[in-house]
């Protein structure tokens, strides 16, 4: 009997003897399957291989087994078992109890691609022409045998774009060692670089591009697979954020919108954000939340009328579906817990709808009322006369106000004012109503900010004017949908801004 040169290769020993029984990597690759069958026939005809060399692995490897399938690293048998499905189910359900669909993301050890490239080069050399397309894709094979069973176990449909992602990450204990094989070729022309990049991580792309330049002979000579390495797996899951929207009123002139913390020290007991978000976060248990609002008011400014729209994004929620009654209850809880803040229209919104809060930032208008003081007397007739001479809309230019210079870039913004009227209180005081384009600095429009805002009310009334109190009466955006019809005095402000 003459020894076939194929049988003397390392590749032969690895690919013929070290696969799980009926490994899809073999069964689904016609060229490889034909080759293996041929080998089996040959070995029956001639003297069988030494028994100790034939190490066909059983399909049901135990965890303690020191062997793994050379071409699938056990991903296609140990990690397709019913027991593994139960593990996935447990992780999924304990992450988000009421997910409605799911998808699976698999991350595979990179050395798997080295092994597949080796197989292709082996087949090309000894069996017949083939390329990457002829090899089954492990992730597809895994999904083929798992998705139906997972759908049944989880009682939810599999959807590629599902907001609930189950991440299954496989690690192989010999991965780093095998990747070292690639380093030899990655910097073949530059040993210096090879040394300095000894710990450089490989991306999937880098692995593929290096593999293209490695010959079968290189594999035979230099590739030392870690044949007693072990595969392990971590399962995690996460659901897309839950978005809760509403509108809030702020009745306090000493409450900041966000927690006021300087150098790690709290400067105020609470904030609008905390008064609203903390009770809601008890309902929606999530990893963390982000509070967004349609603009923000200063500490000493109240927000009246229907209030200011806000959205809270709850990330990695453990539950996603809620009943309207649950929002009513938490809204009542907020509104009875404080006199400083009031919430309405609390509801769950989609991610797409939540974007409305940031859209149209330039176009939306806000309506204000300001209590103003002048240093020289002015009566209603003069107020009316001077304001009547103002253009409508009035376009003002505002340099970044002095009071926010420390946190904003210096620039000049143009903003328009579409409503401007005043009601005298006494000789030195009047109430000013104005509707502005969002982003206008109202305080600066009134006193002029040392000429940084032009024109300003001090110029228009031809005397020094300052602002004593400011209220936001309306933030004119059509979001979130109104849930209650109310008739409040504060709503009197004309929402068209005319
Ligand atoms: Zn296998």
Short mmCIF file of C-alpha atoms and ligand atoms in Angstrom, two decimals:
data_model
loop_
_atom_site.label_atom_id
_atom_site.label_comp_id
_atom_site.label_asym_id
_atom_site.label_seq_id
_atom_site.Cartn_x
_atom_site.Cartn_y
_atom_site.Cartn_z
CA UNK A 1 0.00 0.00 0.00
CA UNK A 2 1.38 3.41 -0.99
CA UNK A 3 0.81 6.31 1.33
CA UNK A 4 -1.28 9.07 -0.18
CA UNK A 5 0.57 12.44 0.20
CA UNK A 6 -2.67 14.10 1.30
CA UNK A 7 -2.72 11.94 4.37
CA UNK A 8 0.66 13.24 5.39
CA UNK A 9 -0.59 16.83 5.66
CA UNK A 10 -1.59 18.44 8.93
CA UNK A 11 -4.73 19.63 7.21
CA UNK A 12 -5.85 16.09 6.49
CA UNK A 13 -5.56 15.07 10.11
CA UNK A 14 -7.46 18.13 11.27
CA UNK A 15 -10.24 18.16 8.71
CA UNK A 16 -10.87 14.46 8.51
CA UNK A 17 -10.59 13.52 12.14
CA UNK A 18 -11.51 16.49 14.24
CA UNK A 19 -15.03 17.37 13.27
CA UNK A 20 -18.25 16.87 15.13
CA UNK A 21 -20.26 14.08 13.55
CA UNK A 22 -22.37 15.45 10.70
CA UNK A 23 -20.90 18.91 11.19
CA UNK A 24 -22.86 21.26 8.89
CA UNK A 25 -19.51 22.68 7.81
CA UNK A 26 -18.96 19.34 6.11
CA UNK A 27 -22.53 18.34 5.30
CA UNK A 28 -23.34 21.63 3.60
CA UNK A 29 -20.17 21.83 1.51
CA UNK A 30 -20.60 19.38 -1.36
CA UNK A 31 -16.94 19.28 -2.35
CA UNK A 32 -15.77 18.63 1.18
CA UNK A 33 -18.50 16.07 1.82
CA UNK A 34 -17.62 14.14 -1.32
CA UNK A 35 -13.98 14.17 -0.31
CA UNK A 36 -14.69 12.84 3.18
CA UNK A 37 -16.93 10.09 1.82
CA UNK A 38 -14.18 9.12 -0.59
CA UNK A 39 -11.72 8.95 2.28
CA UNK A 40 -14.05 6.77 4.30
CA UNK A 41 -14.42 4.36 1.38
CA UNK A 42 -10.65 4.28 0.89
CA UNK A 43 -9.99 3.56 4.51
CA UNK A 44 -12.47 0.67 4.45
CA UNK A 45 -10.79 -0.78 1.39
CA UNK A 46 -7.28 -0.45 2.76
CA UNK A 47 -6.12 -1.01 6.30
CA UNK A 48 -8.11 1.25 8.61
CA UNK A 49 -6.26 4.10 10.22
CA UNK A 50 -4.76 3.45 13.57
CA UNK A 51 -7.77 3.63 15.84
CA UNK A 52 -6.23 6.16 18.21
CA UNK A 53 -5.80 8.60 15.33
CA UNK A 54 -9.44 8.54 14.38
CA UNK A 55 -11.00 11.03 16.69
CA UNK A 56 -14.40 11.68 15.30
CA UNK A 57 -16.14 13.64 17.96
CA UNK A 58 -19.59 12.69 19.03
CA UNK A 59 -22.37 15.18 18.42
CA UNK A 60 -23.06 15.44 22.12
CA UNK A 61 -19.82 16.63 23.59
CA UNK A 62 -19.88 17.13 27.29
CA UNK A 63 -18.67 20.40 28.76
CA UNK A 64 -15.66 18.67 30.24
CA UNK A 65 -14.55 17.31 26.89
CA UNK A 66 -11.07 18.39 25.99
CA UNK A 67 -11.86 18.32 22.30
CA UNK A 68 -13.80 20.66 20.12
CA UNK A 69 -15.00 20.50 16.55
CA UNK A 70 -12.22 21.92 14.42
CA UNK A 71 -14.49 23.76 11.98
CA UNK A 72 -17.35 25.03 14.13
CA UNK A 73 -15.69 25.27 17.56
CA UNK A 74 -18.78 23.45 18.90
CA UNK A 75 -21.01 26.38 17.99
CA UNK A 76 -23.09 24.08 15.80
CA UNK A 77 -23.65 21.32 18.30
CA UNK A 78 -23.04 22.11 21.96
CA UNK A 79 -24.53 25.56 21.41
CA UNK A 80 -27.57 24.33 19.53
CA UNK A 81 -28.80 22.06 22.31
CA UNK A 82 -32.17 22.34 24.05
CA UNK A 83 -30.29 23.17 27.21
CA UNK A 84 -28.67 26.14 25.48
CA UNK A 85 -32.08 27.31 24.27
CA UNK A 86 -33.23 27.31 27.89
CA UNK A 87 -30.22 29.44 28.84
CA UNK A 88 -31.09 31.96 26.12
CA UNK A 89 -34.69 32.00 27.25
CA UNK A 90 -33.70 32.66 30.84
CA UNK A 91 -31.45 35.58 29.87
CA UNK A 92 -34.06 37.06 27.53
CA UNK A 93 -36.90 36.91 30.03
CA UNK A 94 -34.87 38.23 32.93
CA UNK A 95 -33.68 41.18 30.81
CA UNK A 96 -37.02 42.44 29.49
CA UNK A 97 -40.07 40.57 30.70
CA UNK A 98 -42.45 41.57 27.90
CA UNK A 99 -40.38 41.79 24.72
CA UNK A 100 -42.56 41.34 21.65
CA UNK A 101 -40.05 39.92 19.18
CA UNK A 102 -36.36 39.17 19.15
CA UNK A 103 -33.27 38.95 17.01
CA UNK A 104 -29.94 37.25 17.66
CA UNK A 105 -26.47 38.65 17.13
CA UNK A 106 -23.66 36.13 17.11
CA UNK A 107 -20.03 37.03 17.66
CA UNK A 108 -17.59 34.31 16.71
CA UNK A 109 -13.94 33.82 17.64
CA UNK A 110 -11.74 35.13 14.83
CA UNK A 111 -9.57 32.04 14.66
CA UNK A 112 -12.56 30.29 13.12
CA UNK A 113 -11.91 32.24 9.94
CA UNK A 114 -8.29 31.12 9.91
CA UNK A 115 -9.46 27.53 10.04
CA UNK A 116 -11.98 28.02 7.26
CA UNK A 117 -9.36 29.67 5.06
CA UNK A 118 -7.08 26.70 5.72
CA UNK A 119 -9.84 24.30 4.67
CA UNK A 120 -10.47 26.21 1.45
CA UNK A 121 -6.80 26.16 0.54
CA UNK A 122 -6.67 22.45 1.30
CA UNK A 123 -9.71 21.69 -0.86
CA UNK A 124 -8.38 23.84 -3.68
CA UNK A 125 -5.10 22.03 -3.67
CA UNK A 126 -6.25 18.43 -3.37
CA UNK A 127 -9.93 18.18 -4.20
CA UNK A 128 -11.16 20.82 -6.60
CA UNK A 129 -11.69 24.49 -7.18
CA UNK A 130 -13.81 26.21 -4.59
CA UNK A 131 -14.07 29.55 -2.88
CA UNK A 132 -15.56 31.16 0.20
CA UNK A 133 -19.07 30.96 -1.21
CA UNK A 134 -18.88 27.17 -1.21
CA UNK A 135 -18.38 27.07 2.55
CA UNK A 136 -21.42 27.27 4.78
CA UNK A 137 -21.63 30.39 6.96
CA UNK A 138 -21.61 29.38 10.60
CA UNK A 139 -24.02 32.10 11.69
CA UNK A 140 -26.53 31.05 9.02
CA UNK A 141 -26.15 27.41 9.97
CA UNK A 142 -26.72 28.25 13.61
CA UNK A 143 -29.82 30.30 12.81
CA UNK A 144 -31.13 27.53 10.55
CA UNK A 145 -31.26 25.09 13.41
CA UNK A 146 -32.11 27.56 16.17
CA UNK A 147 -34.63 30.18 15.08
CA UNK A 148 -37.74 28.00 14.88
CA UNK A 149 -36.91 26.39 18.19
CA UNK A 150 -36.19 29.76 19.80
CA UNK A 151 -39.46 31.19 18.51
CA UNK A 152 -41.24 28.26 20.10
CA UNK A 153 -39.36 28.52 23.39
CA UNK A 154 -39.67 32.31 23.68
CA UNK A 155 -43.20 32.36 22.24
CA UNK A 156 -42.25 35.42 20.22
CA UNK A 157 -41.41 35.89 16.53
CA UNK A 158 -37.88 36.37 15.28
CA UNK A 159 -37.46 39.68 13.44
CA UNK A 160 -34.22 40.87 11.90
CA UNK A 161 -34.92 44.46 12.97
CA UNK A 162 -36.35 43.59 16.36
CA UNK A 163 -35.78 46.19 19.10
CA UNK A 164 -34.87 43.29 21.40
CA UNK A 165 -31.41 41.96 20.69
CA UNK A 166 -30.04 38.78 22.15
CA UNK A 167 -26.27 38.84 21.93
CA UNK A 168 -24.44 35.56 21.93
CA UNK A 169 -20.70 35.94 22.13
CA UNK A 170 -18.46 32.93 21.68
CA UNK A 171 -14.93 32.92 23.00
CA UNK A 172 -12.26 30.42 22.26
CA UNK A 173 -9.43 29.98 24.74
CA UNK A 174 -6.84 29.60 21.98
CA UNK A 175 -7.97 32.53 19.85
CA UNK A 176 -5.14 34.93 20.68
CA UNK A 177 -2.52 32.26 20.20
CA UNK A 178 -3.88 31.34 16.79
CA UNK A 179 -4.07 34.97 15.72
CA UNK A 180 -0.34 35.20 16.34
CA UNK A 181 0.01 33.05 13.25
CA UNK A 182 -1.41 35.96 11.24
CA UNK A 183 1.04 38.48 12.71
CA UNK A 184 3.92 36.70 11.05
CA UNK A 185 2.33 37.49 7.67
CA UNK A 186 0.79 40.83 8.45
CA UNK A 187 4.15 42.50 8.78
CA UNK A 188 6.18 40.00 6.76
CA UNK A 189 8.18 42.78 5.06
CA UNK A 190 8.79 44.65 8.26
CA UNK A 191 9.85 42.57 11.29
CA UNK A 192 10.26 45.75 13.32
CA UNK A 193 6.62 46.60 12.88
CA UNK A 194 5.72 43.01 13.67
CA UNK A 195 7.39 43.35 17.04
CA UNK A 196 5.93 46.74 17.90
CA UNK A 197 2.44 45.51 17.02
CA UNK A 198 2.72 42.30 19.00
CA UNK A 199 -0.41 43.04 21.00
CA UNK A 200 -2.39 44.69 18.26
CA UNK A 201 -5.96 43.46 18.02
CA UNK A 202 -7.27 42.06 14.76
CA UNK A 203 -10.52 43.10 13.20
CA UNK A 204 -12.49 40.68 11.10
CA UNK A 205 -11.49 42.67 8.03
CA UNK A 206 -7.80 42.55 8.88
CA UNK A 207 -8.01 38.79 9.40
CA UNK A 208 -9.58 38.33 5.97
CA UNK A 209 -7.06 40.53 4.19
CA UNK A 210 -4.06 38.82 5.80
CA UNK A 211 -5.49 35.37 5.06
CA UNK A 212 -5.64 36.22 1.35
CA UNK A 213 -1.85 36.31 1.27
CA UNK A 214 -1.17 33.04 3.03
CA UNK A 215 -0.56 29.88 0.99
CA UNK A 216 -1.47 26.33 1.87
CA UNK A 217 2.23 25.60 2.37
CA UNK A 218 2.47 28.49 4.84
CA UNK A 219 -0.41 26.96 6.77
CA UNK A 220 1.23 23.58 6.80
CA UNK A 221 4.50 24.99 8.02
CA UNK A 222 3.52 27.67 10.51
CA UNK A 223 -0.08 27.23 11.64
CA UNK A 224 -0.33 25.57 15.05
CA UNK A 225 -4.00 25.28 15.93
CA UNK A 226 -4.84 25.10 19.61
CA UNK A 227 -6.56 21.76 19.38
CA UNK A 228 -7.29 21.44 23.07
CA UNK A 229 -8.73 24.97 23.35
CA UNK A 230 -12.19 25.44 24.75
CA UNK A 231 -15.17 27.39 23.52
CA UNK A 232 -17.23 29.36 25.99
CA UNK A 233 -20.20 31.60 25.53
CA UNK A 234 -21.85 34.62 27.11
CA UNK A 235 -25.45 35.54 26.50
CA UNK A 236 -26.77 39.03 27.04
CA UNK A 237 -29.82 40.87 25.84
CA UNK A 238 -31.06 44.40 25.61
CA UNK A 239 -34.18 46.17 24.52
CA UNK A 240 -34.32 49.52 22.74
CA UNK A 241 -35.20 52.45 24.97
CA UNK A 242 -38.67 53.26 26.19
CA UNK A 243 -39.69 56.91 25.64
CA UNK A 244 -42.06 58.69 28.01
CA UNK A 245 -43.29 62.15 27.04
CA UNK A 246 -45.34 64.83 28.69
CA UNK A 247 -45.47 68.53 29.46
CA UNK A 248 -44.47 70.21 32.66
CA UNK A 249 -45.24 73.45 34.43
CA UNK A 250 -42.71 75.01 36.75
CA UNK A 251 -44.17 77.28 39.41
CA UNK A 252 -41.02 77.99 41.40
CA UNK A 253 -38.48 80.77 40.86
CA UNK A 254 -35.80 78.91 42.80
CA UNK A 255 -35.84 75.54 41.04
CA UNK A 256 -33.35 74.61 38.34
CA UNK A 257 -34.34 72.39 35.47
CA UNK A 258 -31.50 69.89 35.80
CA UNK A 259 -29.67 68.80 38.95
CA UNK A 260 -27.47 71.72 39.96
CA UNK A 261 -24.12 70.19 40.80
CA UNK A 262 -20.83 72.07 40.76
CA UNK A 263 -17.58 70.15 41.28
CA UNK A 264 -19.54 67.20 42.58
CA UNK A 265 -21.39 69.25 45.21
CA UNK A 266 -25.15 69.66 45.04
CA UNK A 267 -26.25 73.29 45.05
CA UNK A 268 -29.98 72.59 45.31
CA UNK A 269 -32.08 69.84 46.89
CA UNK A 270 -33.88 68.90 43.76
CA UNK A 271 -34.67 69.91 40.19
CA UNK A 272 -37.48 69.76 37.66
CA UNK A 273 -35.82 66.73 36.10
CA UNK A 274 -35.62 64.81 39.36
CA UNK A 275 -39.12 65.73 40.53
CA UNK A 276 -40.48 64.31 37.29
CA UNK A 277 -38.11 61.52 36.31
CA UNK A 278 -37.55 59.78 39.64
CA UNK A 279 -41.19 58.77 40.20
CA UNK A 280 -41.45 57.64 36.56
CA UNK A 281 -38.24 55.65 36.84
CA UNK A 282 -39.83 53.66 39.66
CA UNK A 283 -42.50 52.56 37.22
CA UNK A 284 -40.08 51.89 34.38
CA UNK A 285 -37.13 50.05 35.73
CA UNK A 286 -34.29 50.75 33.35
CA UNK A 287 -30.50 50.92 33.54
CA UNK A 288 -30.54 54.71 33.30
CA UNK A 289 -32.51 57.59 31.82
CA UNK A 290 -31.93 60.76 29.84
CA UNK A 291 -34.18 63.78 30.29
CA UNK A 292 -34.78 65.96 27.22
CA UNK A 293 -36.97 69.01 26.96
CA UNK A 294 -37.98 71.51 24.36
CA UNK A 295 -35.58 74.23 25.51
CA UNK A 296 -35.13 75.07 29.18
CA UNK A 297 -35.90 77.91 31.51
CA UNK A 298 -33.63 79.70 33.97
CA UNK A 299 -33.88 78.92 37.68
CA UNK A 300 -35.93 82.09 38.32
CA UNK A 301 -38.32 81.67 35.39
CA UNK A 302 -41.70 79.98 35.70
CA UNK A 303 -43.29 77.91 32.94
CA UNK A 304 -47.07 78.28 32.87
CA UNK A 305 -49.82 77.51 30.36
CA UNK A 306 -49.78 73.97 29.03
CA UNK A 307 -46.15 73.75 29.98
CA UNK A 308 -42.96 72.66 28.32
CA UNK A 309 -42.77 69.38 26.37
CA UNK A 310 -40.29 66.81 27.60
CA UNK A 311 -39.22 63.28 26.77
CA UNK A 312 -37.43 60.87 29.06
CA UNK A 313 -35.50 58.10 27.38
CA UNK A 314 -35.23 55.03 29.60
CA UNK A 315 -32.34 52.91 28.40
CA UNK A 316 -32.30 49.13 28.66
CA UNK A 317 -35.78 48.84 30.13
CA UNK A 318 -36.81 45.67 31.92
CA UNK A 319 -40.39 46.17 30.80
CA UNK A 320 -41.74 47.90 27.68
CA UNK A 321 -45.54 47.88 27.68
CA UNK A 322 -47.59 50.08 30.01
CA UNK A 323 -51.24 50.89 30.55
CA UNK A 324 -52.47 54.51 30.41
CA UNK A 325 -53.69 54.10 34.02
CA UNK A 326 -50.12 53.54 35.14
CA UNK A 327 -49.13 56.91 33.71
CA UNK A 328 -52.16 58.57 35.31
CA UNK A 329 -51.09 57.16 38.66
CA UNK A 330 -47.48 58.30 38.40
CA UNK A 331 -48.59 61.70 37.10
CA UNK A 332 -50.82 62.09 40.16
CA UNK A 333 -47.96 61.01 42.36
CA UNK A 334 -45.71 63.72 40.90
CA UNK A 335 -48.39 66.39 41.09
CA UNK A 336 -49.27 65.69 44.71
CA UNK A 337 -45.64 65.36 45.81
CA UNK A 338 -44.73 68.99 45.04
CA UNK A 339 -46.20 72.42 44.44
CA UNK A 340 -43.28 73.47 42.28
CA UNK A 341 -43.90 71.25 39.29
CA UNK A 342 -46.94 69.90 37.52
CA UNK A 343 -47.01 67.27 34.80
CA UNK A 344 -49.68 66.57 32.20
CA UNK A 345 -50.16 64.46 29.07
CA UNK A 346 -47.80 61.80 30.40
CA UNK A 347 -47.64 58.98 27.86
CA UNK A 348 -45.44 56.49 26.08
CA UNK A 349 -44.26 57.59 22.63
CA UNK A 350 -42.29 55.92 19.88
CA UNK A 351 -38.63 56.69 19.27
CA UNK A 352 -39.57 58.41 15.99
CA UNK A 353 -42.14 60.62 17.70
CA UNK A 354 -39.73 61.46 20.50
CA UNK A 355 -37.53 63.19 17.90
CA UNK A 356 -40.20 65.83 17.42
CA UNK A 357 -38.94 67.49 20.56
CA UNK A 358 -35.68 68.41 18.83
CA UNK A 359 -37.08 68.97 15.35
CA UNK A 360 -38.14 72.41 14.26
CA UNK A 361 -35.97 73.89 17.01
CA UNK A 362 -35.56 77.07 14.92
CA UNK A 363 -39.13 77.41 13.70
CA UNK A 364 -41.05 76.95 16.90
CA UNK A 365 -42.17 79.96 18.89
CA UNK A 366 -42.47 80.72 22.56
CA UNK A 367 -44.72 83.11 24.33
CA UNK A 368 -43.55 85.05 27.40
CA UNK A 369 -44.78 87.50 29.98
CA UNK A 370 -42.30 89.75 31.76
CA UNK A 371 -42.71 92.12 34.68
CA UNK A 372 -40.62 95.16 33.74
CA UNK A 373 -39.33 98.22 35.55
CA UNK A 374 -38.31 101.58 34.07
CA UNK A 375 -36.19 104.26 35.71
CA UNK A 376 -38.40 107.07 34.41
CA UNK A 377 -42.18 107.20 34.34
CA UNK A 378 -44.10 105.76 31.40
CA UNK A 379 -47.86 105.50 30.92
CA UNK A 380 -50.05 103.22 28.81
CA UNK A 381 -50.41 105.75 26.01
CA UNK A 382 -46.65 106.11 25.59
CA UNK A 383 -46.12 102.35 25.86
CA UNK A 384 -48.69 101.79 23.08
CA UNK A 385 -47.29 104.57 20.89
CA UNK A 386 -43.68 103.46 21.11
CA UNK A 387 -44.45 99.75 20.64
CA UNK A 388 -46.73 100.53 17.67
CA UNK A 389 -43.76 101.97 15.81
CA UNK A 390 -41.89 98.67 16.02
CA UNK A 391 -41.71 96.43 12.94
CA UNK A 392 -43.63 93.15 12.99
CA UNK A 393 -41.87 90.83 12.95
CA UNK A 394 -39.05 92.59 14.69
CA UNK A 395 -35.69 91.03 13.90
CA UNK A 396 -33.13 91.37 16.67
CA UNK A 397 -29.44 90.52 16.69
CA UNK A 398 -28.14 88.95 19.87
CA UNK A 399 -24.52 88.46 20.75
CA UNK A 400 -24.09 85.59 23.21
CA UNK A 401 -25.27 87.08 26.54
CA UNK A 402 -22.65 87.93 29.14
CA UNK A 403 -24.35 85.65 31.70
CA UNK A 404 -23.89 82.53 29.55
CA UNK A 405 -20.52 83.45 28.02
CA UNK A 406 -18.74 80.91 30.22
CA UNK A 407 -20.56 77.99 28.59
CA UNK A 408 -21.54 79.16 25.10
CA UNK A 409 -19.55 80.09 22.03
CA UNK A 410 -19.49 83.76 21.21
CA UNK A 411 -21.64 84.38 18.17
CA UNK A 412 -24.38 86.66 16.93
CA UNK A 413 -27.83 85.14 16.44
CA UNK A 414 -30.78 86.61 14.61
CA UNK A 415 -34.14 86.03 16.21
CA UNK A 416 -37.57 87.40 15.38
CA UNK A 417 -40.23 88.74 17.71
CA UNK A 418 -43.77 88.55 16.40
CA UNK A 419 -45.87 89.87 19.25
CA UNK A 420 -44.99 92.76 21.50
CA UNK A 421 -47.46 94.52 23.77
CA UNK A 422 -47.38 96.05 27.23
CA UNK A 423 -49.88 96.73 29.99
CA UNK A 424 -49.07 99.46 32.48
CA UNK A 425 -49.18 98.54 36.19
CA UNK A 426 -48.02 101.85 37.63
CA UNK A 427 -45.75 104.69 36.50
CA UNK A 428 -42.61 102.57 36.75
CA UNK A 429 -43.91 99.04 36.10
CA UNK A 430 -45.61 97.27 33.22
CA UNK A 431 -46.25 93.76 31.98
CA UNK A 432 -44.73 92.89 28.63
CA UNK A 433 -46.06 90.10 26.45
CA UNK A 434 -44.01 88.83 23.60
CA UNK A 435 -43.82 85.89 21.23
CA UNK A 436 -40.37 85.00 20.03
CA UNK A 437 -38.65 82.52 17.85
CA UNK A 438 -37.19 79.76 20.03
CA UNK A 439 -33.71 80.51 21.29
CA UNK A 440 -34.20 84.26 21.75
CA UNK A 441 -32.79 85.63 25.01
CA UNK A 442 -35.73 87.56 26.45
CA UNK A 443 -33.97 89.11 29.45
CA UNK A 444 -31.31 90.53 27.15
CA UNK A 445 -33.92 91.84 24.72
CA UNK A 446 -35.43 93.84 27.58
CA UNK A 447 -32.32 95.43 29.12
CA UNK A 448 -30.06 95.28 26.05
CA UNK A 449 -27.13 93.44 27.68
CA UNK A 450 -24.84 96.49 27.34
CA UNK A 451 -25.75 96.88 23.69
CA UNK A 452 -25.08 93.22 22.84
CA UNK A 453 -28.75 92.78 21.81
CA UNK A 454 -30.03 95.24 19.19
CA UNK A 455 -32.62 96.58 18.94
CA UNK A 456 -33.76 96.16 22.55
CA UNK A 457 -36.62 97.41 24.70
CA UNK A 458 -34.42 100.01 26.39
CA UNK A 459 -33.82 101.57 22.94
CA UNK A 460 -37.47 101.22 21.87
CA UNK A 461 -38.86 102.89 25.00
CA UNK A 462 -35.96 105.36 25.14
CA UNK A 463 -35.23 104.80 28.82
CA UNK A 464 -33.60 102.18 30.99
CA UNK A 465 -35.78 99.07 31.32
CA UNK A 466 -35.03 96.00 33.40
CA UNK A 467 -36.81 92.72 33.88
CA UNK A 468 -38.00 91.73 37.36
CA UNK A 469 -39.83 88.49 36.65
CA UNK A 470 -40.23 86.29 33.62
CA UNK A 471 -42.77 83.58 32.83
CA UNK A 472 -42.97 81.26 29.85
CA UNK A 473 -46.63 81.17 28.84
CA UNK A 474 -46.43 78.76 25.93
CA UNK A 475 -43.97 76.56 24.10
CA UNK A 476 -45.69 76.19 20.76
CA UNK A 477 -44.97 72.69 19.58
CA UNK A 478 -47.58 70.10 18.84
CA UNK A 479 -46.03 67.39 20.95
CA UNK A 480 -46.80 65.22 22.78
CA UNK A 481 -50.47 64.70 21.86
CA UNK A 482 -52.81 66.42 24.28
CA UNK A 483 -54.56 63.96 26.59
CA UNK A 484 -56.65 66.34 28.68
CA UNK A 485 -58.63 69.36 27.61
CA UNK A 486 -58.11 72.15 30.07
CA UNK A 487 -59.19 75.71 30.23
CA UNK A 488 -56.64 77.71 32.08
CA UNK A 489 -56.11 81.42 32.19
CA UNK A 490 -52.51 80.92 31.21
CA UNK A 491 -53.64 79.56 27.87
CA UNK A 492 -54.86 82.98 26.82
CA UNK A 493 -51.60 83.63 24.99
CA UNK A 494 -52.17 83.64 21.26
CA UNK A 495 -50.43 80.57 19.90
CA UNK A 496 -50.15 81.99 16.40
CA UNK A 497 -47.94 84.70 17.72
CA UNK A 498 -49.88 87.42 15.88
ZN1 LIG B 1 -18.79 21.10 13.94
#
